[in-house]
Amino acid sequence: MPDGYWACKAICLSGDRCNGVWVITNVEAVFFDLDDTLWAVAPVILRAERKIYAYLQEHFPRLTDAMDLEAIRKTRSQVYASRPDLAHDLTTSRRLAFESMLSDFDYDPQAAVALTDLFLDYRNRVALYPDVIPALERLRNHFQLVVVTNGNADIERVGIGEFFSAQIRAEEAGCRKPLAGIFELACSTINVEPSSVVHVGDHPIDDIQGAIGAGIRSIWMNRQGEPWVQAYHPDAEIADLTGLVTLLR
């Protein structure tokens, strides 16, 4: 890895030197993952699930008398595993899980729609990492910014939609990362070639391998300082978005 970490906490594994600093050039657009790239997702989902469980206790007590939160999670996982055709659509699989549980306890399964909407409300209440807004404010002046995510967060509901030219979610794309199709849709949406794009994400397979497979340069968001263990490599590694601002020219 050239030159180690700099003050900006970035490592560039391929690119050019600019005033003694490694940079990635010829970039027109930057694609972003969301969960664990712009915010920590685990506390968001945990809070949403707990809020939903409290709602179920109040409005559907027969269900919660028989099922604790872990049992509800297990049911959702079973529904997800049983429907590989919905691997790209987390919202629908969660709604189907609610429908199944409601029916099992003689409640109207149509209530699953409102439950799913309530979950999404809590799911979009995120705490952005402190480096996110300052970096997006700078980057949007130079590049088209696009979200490419497997999740069901919505940048408009999160409150950062103003920074992005487009949002490509797996449930609308009909496929999920690491498949090339979702990256190709993002490129066609803003009319750019893959070679002029960099994708930033935390997941070694979904984000890095996926971008490489689509002919897109990749930047690994490594906020936790984890070692890279895959046979393939990203073009760069950053610990926060401050490093991204420095890398891109």
mmCIF file of C-alpha atoms in Angstrom:
data_model
loop_
_atom_site.group_PDB
_atom_site.id
_atom_site.type_symbol
_atom_site.label_atom_id
_atom_site.label_comp_id
_atom_site.label_asym_id
_atom_site.label_seq_id
_atom_site.Cartn_x
_atom_site.Cartn_y
_atom_site.Cartn_z
ATOM 1 C CA MET A 1 0.000 0.000 0.000
ATOM 2 C CA PRO A 2 1.692 3.244 -1.117
ATOM 3 C CA ASP A 3 2.746 5.705 1.566
ATOM 4 C CA GLY A 4 0.565 4.304 4.390
ATOM 5 C CA TYR A 5 -2.130 6.355 6.099
ATOM 6 C CA TRP A 6 -2.091 10.130 5.763
ATOM 7 C CA ALA A 7 -3.698 12.709 7.988
ATOM 8 C CA CYS A 8 -6.842 12.334 5.886
ATOM 9 C CA LYS A 9 -6.938 8.628 6.797
ATOM 10 C CA ALA A 10 -6.882 7.468 3.184
ATOM 11 C CA ILE A 11 -4.891 4.853 1.332
ATOM 12 C CA CYS A 12 -4.846 4.887 -2.462
ATOM 13 C CA LEU A 13 -3.892 1.571 -4.010
ATOM 14 C CA SER A 14 -3.997 2.770 -7.606
ATOM 15 C CA GLY A 15 -4.076 6.237 -9.095
ATOM 16 C CA ASP A 16 -1.837 9.248 -9.700
ATOM 17 C CA ARG A 17 0.249 11.559 -7.567
ATOM 18 C CA CYS A 18 -0.849 15.169 -7.128
ATOM 19 C CA ASN A 19 1.498 17.368 -5.085
ATOM 20 C CA GLY A 20 2.945 14.287 -3.456
ATOM 21 C CA VAL A 21 -0.450 12.789 -2.521
ATOM 22 C CA TRP A 22 -2.041 9.809 -4.211
ATOM 23 C CA VAL A 23 -5.324 10.680 -5.915
ATOM 24 C CA ILE A 24 -7.915 9.025 -8.139
ATOM 25 C CA THR A 25 -8.508 10.999 -11.320
ATOM 26 C CA ASN A 26 -10.943 11.115 -14.266
ATOM 27 C CA VAL A 27 -13.981 10.765 -12.040
ATOM 28 C CA GLU A 28 -17.381 12.105 -13.088
ATOM 29 C CA ALA A 29 -19.601 10.371 -10.546
ATOM 30 C CA VAL A 30 -19.335 8.876 -7.084
ATOM 31 C CA PHE A 31 -21.664 6.049 -6.062
ATOM 32 C CA PHE A 32 -22.337 5.507 -2.363
ATOM 33 C CA ASP A 33 -23.516 2.629 -0.267
ATOM 34 C CA LEU A 34 -25.575 3.777 2.744
ATOM 35 C CA ASP A 35 -25.644 1.366 5.702
ATOM 36 C CA ASP A 36 -22.334 1.328 7.609
ATOM 37 C CA THR A 37 -20.926 3.771 5.067
ATOM 38 C CA LEU A 38 -22.873 6.942 5.889
ATOM 39 C CA TRP A 39 -24.291 5.722 9.216
ATOM 40 C CA ALA A 40 -24.089 2.730 11.550
ATOM 41 C CA VAL A 41 -27.028 0.504 10.686
ATOM 42 C CA ALA A 42 -27.169 -1.971 13.599
ATOM 43 C CA PRO A 43 -28.493 0.518 16.185
ATOM 44 C CA VAL A 44 -31.030 1.823 13.665
ATOM 45 C CA ILE A 45 -32.502 -1.618 12.990
ATOM 46 C CA LEU A 46 -32.438 -2.588 16.667
ATOM 47 C CA ARG A 47 -34.344 0.540 17.652
ATOM 48 C CA ALA A 48 -36.862 0.063 14.831
ATOM 49 C CA GLU A 49 -37.489 -3.554 15.823
ATOM 50 C CA ARG A 50 -37.973 -2.621 19.476
ATOM 51 C CA LYS A 51 -40.413 0.144 18.551
ATOM 52 C CA ILE A 52 -42.373 -2.259 16.356
ATOM 53 C CA TYR A 53 -42.462 -4.848 19.123
ATOM 54 C CA ALA A 54 -43.857 -2.282 21.565
ATOM 55 C CA TYR A 55 -46.516 -1.395 18.986
ATOM 56 C CA LEU A 56 -47.368 -5.071 18.541
ATOM 57 C CA GLN A 57 -47.696 -5.492 22.304
ATOM 58 C CA GLU A 58 -50.254 -2.702 22.405
ATOM 59 C CA HIS A 59 -52.264 -3.553 19.304
ATOM 60 C CA PHE A 60 -51.692 -7.284 18.697
ATOM 61 C CA PRO A 61 -51.205 -8.798 22.165
ATOM 62 C CA ARG A 62 -51.963 -12.394 21.177
ATOM 63 C CA LEU A 63 -48.948 -12.270 18.903
ATOM 64 C CA THR A 64 -46.520 -10.895 21.486
ATOM 65 C CA ASP A 65 -47.872 -13.193 24.205
ATOM 66 C CA ALA A 66 -46.566 -16.055 22.084
ATOM 67 C CA MET A 67 -43.539 -14.489 20.373
ATOM 68 C CA ASP A 68 -40.664 -12.470 21.754
ATOM 69 C CA LEU A 69 -38.547 -10.188 19.589
ATOM 70 C CA GLU A 70 -36.090 -12.947 18.752
ATOM 71 C CA ALA A 71 -38.902 -15.215 17.546
ATOM 72 C CA ILE A 72 -40.161 -12.421 15.304
ATOM 73 C CA ARG A 73 -36.673 -11.995 13.850
ATOM 74 C CA LYS A 74 -36.496 -15.733 13.216
ATOM 75 C CA THR A 75 -39.810 -15.666 11.360
ATOM 76 C CA ARG A 76 -38.625 -12.822 9.181
ATOM 77 C CA SER A 77 -35.393 -14.692 8.394
ATOM 78 C CA GLN A 78 -37.380 -17.793 7.470
ATOM 79 C CA VAL A 79 -39.612 -15.814 5.132
ATOM 80 C CA TYR A 80 -36.574 -14.175 3.540
ATOM 81 C CA ALA A 81 -34.860 -17.550 3.052
ATOM 82 C CA SER A 82 -38.001 -19.082 1.558
ATOM 83 C CA ARG A 83 -38.321 -16.355 -1.081
ATOM 84 C CA PRO A 84 -35.041 -16.065 -3.001
ATOM 85 C CA ASP A 85 -37.009 -14.223 -5.675
ATOM 86 C CA LEU A 86 -37.319 -11.385 -3.150
ATOM 87 C CA ALA A 87 -33.662 -11.272 -2.122
ATOM 88 C CA HIS A 88 -33.498 -7.758 -3.575
ATOM 89 C CA ASP A 89 -36.673 -6.542 -1.836
ATOM 90 C CA LEU A 90 -36.302 -6.295 1.931
ATOM 91 C CA THR A 91 -39.476 -4.254 2.304
ATOM 92 C CA THR A 92 -41.719 -6.857 0.701
ATOM 93 C CA SER A 93 -40.122 -9.734 2.594
ATOM 94 C CA ARG A 94 -40.661 -7.899 5.882
ATOM 95 C CA ARG A 95 -44.292 -7.201 4.979
ATOM 96 C CA LEU A 96 -44.830 -10.876 4.154
ATOM 97 C CA ALA A 97 -43.353 -11.834 7.521
ATOM 98 C CA PHE A 98 -45.801 -9.503 9.263
ATOM 99 C CA GLU A 99 -48.668 -10.976 7.223
ATOM 100 C CA SER A 100 -47.677 -14.504 8.222
ATOM 101 C CA MET A 101 -47.483 -13.696 11.926
ATOM 102 C CA LEU A 102 -50.729 -11.733 11.954
ATOM 103 C CA SER A 103 -52.565 -14.565 10.217
ATOM 104 C CA ASP A 104 -51.155 -17.126 12.649
ATOM 105 C CA PHE A 105 -52.805 -15.274 15.534
ATOM 106 C CA ASP A 106 -56.102 -14.479 13.790
ATOM 107 C CA TYR A 107 -55.410 -10.836 13.017
ATOM 108 C CA ASP A 108 -56.131 -9.138 9.709
ATOM 109 C CA PRO A 109 -53.012 -9.658 7.555
ATOM 110 C CA GLN A 110 -53.711 -6.349 5.824
ATOM 111 C CA ALA A 111 -52.411 -4.667 8.969
ATOM 112 C CA ALA A 112 -48.956 -5.706 7.743
ATOM 113 C CA VAL A 113 -48.945 -2.737 5.372
ATOM 114 C CA ALA A 114 -49.208 -0.225 8.218
ATOM 115 C CA LEU A 115 -46.670 -2.174 10.283
ATOM 116 C CA THR A 116 -44.193 -2.099 7.417
ATOM 117 C CA ASP A 117 -44.718 1.631 6.949
ATOM 118 C CA LEU A 118 -44.122 2.172 10.658
ATOM 119 C CA PHE A 119 -40.942 0.108 10.523
ATOM 120 C CA LEU A 120 -39.678 2.154 7.565
ATOM 121 C CA ASP A 121 -40.353 5.352 9.472
ATOM 122 C CA TYR A 122 -38.060 4.221 12.281
ATOM 123 C CA ARG A 123 -35.598 2.647 9.845
ATOM 124 C CA ASN A 124 -34.998 6.047 8.246
ATOM 125 C CA ARG A 125 -34.197 7.764 11.550
ATOM 126 C CA VAL A 126 -30.443 7.453 11.323
ATOM 127 C CA ALA A 127 -27.485 9.202 12.930
ATOM 128 C CA LEU A 128 -25.086 10.237 10.185
ATOM 129 C CA TYR A 129 -21.391 9.907 10.871
ATOM 130 C CA PRO A 130 -20.023 13.412 11.584
ATOM 131 C CA ASP A 131 -17.855 13.467 8.449
ATOM 132 C CA VAL A 132 -20.765 12.819 6.071
ATOM 133 C CA ILE A 133 -22.436 16.210 5.581
ATOM 134 C CA PRO A 134 -19.201 18.245 5.252
ATOM 135 C CA ALA A 135 -17.881 15.774 2.681
ATOM 136 C CA LEU A 136 -21.104 15.628 0.660
ATOM 137 C CA GLU A 137 -21.270 19.414 0.587
ATOM 138 C CA ARG A 138 -17.822 19.532 -1.005
ATOM 139 C CA LEU A 139 -18.177 16.546 -3.304
ATOM 140 C CA ARG A 140 -21.472 17.612 -4.877
ATOM 141 C CA ASN A 141 -19.752 20.685 -6.311
ATOM 142 C CA HIS A 142 -17.466 18.497 -8.417
ATOM 143 C CA PHE A 143 -19.182 15.149 -9.055
ATOM 144 C CA GLN A 144 -22.566 13.594 -9.590
ATOM 145 C CA LEU A 145 -23.393 11.682 -6.416
ATOM 146 C CA VAL A 146 -25.580 8.580 -6.569
ATOM 147 C CA VAL A 147 -26.796 6.131 -3.928
ATOM 148 C CA VAL A 148 -26.530 2.425 -4.776
ATOM 149 C CA THR A 149 -27.907 0.369 -1.903
ATOM 150 C CA ASN A 150 -29.310 -3.062 -1.117
ATOM 151 C CA GLY A 151 -31.212 -1.624 1.826
ATOM 152 C CA ASN A 152 -34.548 0.150 2.067
ATOM 153 C CA ALA A 153 -33.435 3.449 3.548
ATOM 154 C CA ASP A 154 -34.623 6.481 1.586
ATOM 155 C CA ILE A 155 -32.282 9.460 1.313
ATOM 156 C CA GLU A 156 -35.226 11.858 1.098
ATOM 157 C CA ARG A 157 -36.640 10.596 4.380
ATOM 158 C CA VAL A 158 -33.185 10.544 5.940
ATOM 159 C CA GLY A 159 -32.765 14.185 4.914
ATOM 160 C CA ILE A 160 -29.781 14.031 2.557
ATOM 161 C CA GLY A 161 -31.553 13.828 -0.790
ATOM 162 C CA GLU A 162 -30.378 17.291 -1.808
ATOM 163 C CA PHE A 163 -26.822 16.032 -2.235
ATOM 164 C CA PHE A 164 -27.603 13.263 -4.720
ATOM 165 C CA SER A 165 -28.486 13.117 -8.397
ATOM 166 C CA ALA A 166 -30.173 9.720 -8.059
ATOM 167 C CA GLN A 167 -30.969 6.903 -5.665
ATOM 168 C CA ILE A 168 -30.830 3.308 -6.907
ATOM 169 C CA ARG A 169 -32.207 0.801 -4.418
ATOM 170 C CA ALA A 170 -32.182 -2.939 -4.988
ATOM 171 C CA GLU A 171 -35.943 -3.236 -4.594
ATOM 172 C CA GLU A 172 -36.489 -0.842 -7.503
ATOM 173 C CA ALA A 173 -33.592 -2.169 -9.587
ATOM 174 C CA GLY A 174 -34.827 -5.764 -9.379
ATOM 175 C CA CYS A 175 -31.393 -7.024 -8.342
ATOM 176 C CA ARG A 176 -28.941 -6.417 -5.540
ATOM 177 C CA LYS A 177 -25.244 -5.844 -5.170
ATOM 178 C CA PRO A 178 -22.880 -7.498 -6.009
ATOM 179 C CA LEU A 179 -24.731 -8.140 -9.289
ATOM 180 C CA ALA A 180 -23.596 -5.809 -12.043
ATOM 181 C CA GLY A 181 -27.150 -4.898 -13.029
ATOM 182 C CA ILE A 182 -27.708 -2.472 -10.169
ATOM 183 C CA PHE A 183 -24.462 -0.635 -10.954
ATOM 184 C CA GLU A 184 -25.322 -0.581 -14.658
ATOM 185 C CA LEU A 185 -28.714 0.943 -13.863
ATOM 186 C CA ALA A 186 -27.028 3.632 -11.776
ATOM 187 C CA CYS A 187 -24.671 4.464 -14.656
ATOM 188 C CA SER A 188 -27.458 4.650 -17.218
ATOM 189 C CA THR A 189 -29.626 6.760 -14.917
ATOM 190 C CA ILE A 190 -27.095 9.596 -14.916
ATOM 191 C CA ASN A 191 -25.595 8.771 -18.336
ATOM 192 C CA VAL A 192 -22.014 8.010 -17.331
ATOM 193 C CA GLU A 193 -19.592 5.271 -18.330
ATOM 194 C CA PRO A 194 -18.495 2.827 -15.605
ATOM 195 C CA SER A 195 -14.876 3.835 -16.168
ATOM 196 C CA SER A 196 -15.655 7.370 -14.964
ATOM 197 C CA VAL A 197 -17.270 6.213 -11.709
ATOM 198 C CA VAL A 198 -15.971 5.275 -8.278
ATOM 199 C CA HIS A 199 -18.104 3.364 -5.797
ATOM 200 C CA VAL A 200 -17.687 3.804 -2.040
ATOM 201 C CA GLY A 201 -18.905 1.112 0.333
ATOM 202 C CA ASP A 202 -18.054 -0.953 3.380
ATOM 203 C CA HIS A 203 -18.888 -4.476 2.198
ATOM 204 C CA PRO A 204 -16.001 -6.397 0.587
ATOM 205 C CA ILE A 205 -18.330 -8.478 -1.589
ATOM 206 C CA ASP A 206 -21.454 -6.398 -2.211
ATOM 207 C CA ASP A 207 -19.581 -3.135 -2.704
ATOM 208 C CA ILE A 208 -16.005 -3.875 -3.714
ATOM 209 C CA GLN A 209 -16.366 -7.110 -5.662
ATOM 210 C CA GLY A 210 -19.620 -5.830 -7.123
ATOM 211 C CA ALA A 211 -18.073 -2.606 -8.370
ATOM 212 C CA ILE A 212 -15.071 -4.422 -9.819
ATOM 213 C CA GLY A 213 -17.382 -6.795 -11.671
ATOM 214 C CA ALA A 214 -19.241 -3.844 -13.170
ATOM 215 C CA GLY A 215 -16.035 -2.177 -14.378
ATOM 216 C CA ILE A 216 -16.201 0.525 -11.711
ATOM 217 C CA ARG A 217 -13.342 1.641 -9.501
ATOM 218 C CA SER A 218 -13.922 0.860 -5.847
ATOM 219 C CA ILE A 219 -13.116 2.559 -2.556
ATOM 220 C CA TRP A 220 -13.426 0.523 0.609
ATOM 221 C CA MET A 221 -14.940 2.377 3.556
ATOM 222 C CA ASN A 222 -13.162 0.816 6.524
ATOM 223 C CA ARG A 223 -14.316 2.771 9.563
ATOM 224 C CA GLN A 224 -13.387 -0.009 11.993
ATOM 225 C CA GLY A 225 -9.821 -0.560 10.791
ATOM 226 C CA GLU A 226 -10.448 -4.149 9.698
ATOM 227 C CA PRO A 227 -7.794 -6.070 7.727
ATOM 228 C CA TRP A 228 -8.449 -6.718 4.049
ATOM 229 C CA VAL A 229 -8.558 -10.492 3.476
ATOM 230 C CA GLN A 230 -9.949 -10.916 -0.043
ATOM 231 C CA ALA A 231 -7.864 -12.007 -3.042
ATOM 232 C CA TYR A 232 -9.026 -8.994 -5.057
ATOM 233 C CA HIS A 233 -8.366 -5.422 -3.923
ATOM 234 C CA PRO A 234 -10.157 -2.076 -3.929
ATOM 235 C CA ASP A 235 -8.545 0.882 -5.647
ATOM 236 C CA ALA A 236 -8.407 2.727 -2.343
ATOM 237 C CA GLU A 237 -9.247 2.429 1.332
ATOM 238 C CA ILE A 238 -10.593 5.214 3.531
ATOM 239 C CA ALA A 239 -11.568 5.455 7.186
ATOM 240 C CA ASP A 240 -14.070 8.282 6.676
ATOM 241 C CA LEU A 241 -15.377 10.595 3.967
ATOM 242 C CA THR A 242 -12.749 13.213 4.728
ATOM 243 C CA GLY A 243 -10.314 10.816 3.104
ATOM 244 C CA LEU A 244 -12.559 10.553 0.061
ATOM 245 C CA VAL A 245 -12.511 14.314 -0.503
ATOM 246 C CA THR A 246 -8.714 14.213 -0.555
ATOM 247 C CA LEU A 247 -8.531 11.191 -2.854
ATOM 248 C CA LEU A 248 -10.721 12.446 -5.674
ATOM 249 C CA ARG A 249 -9.555 14.923 -8.290
#
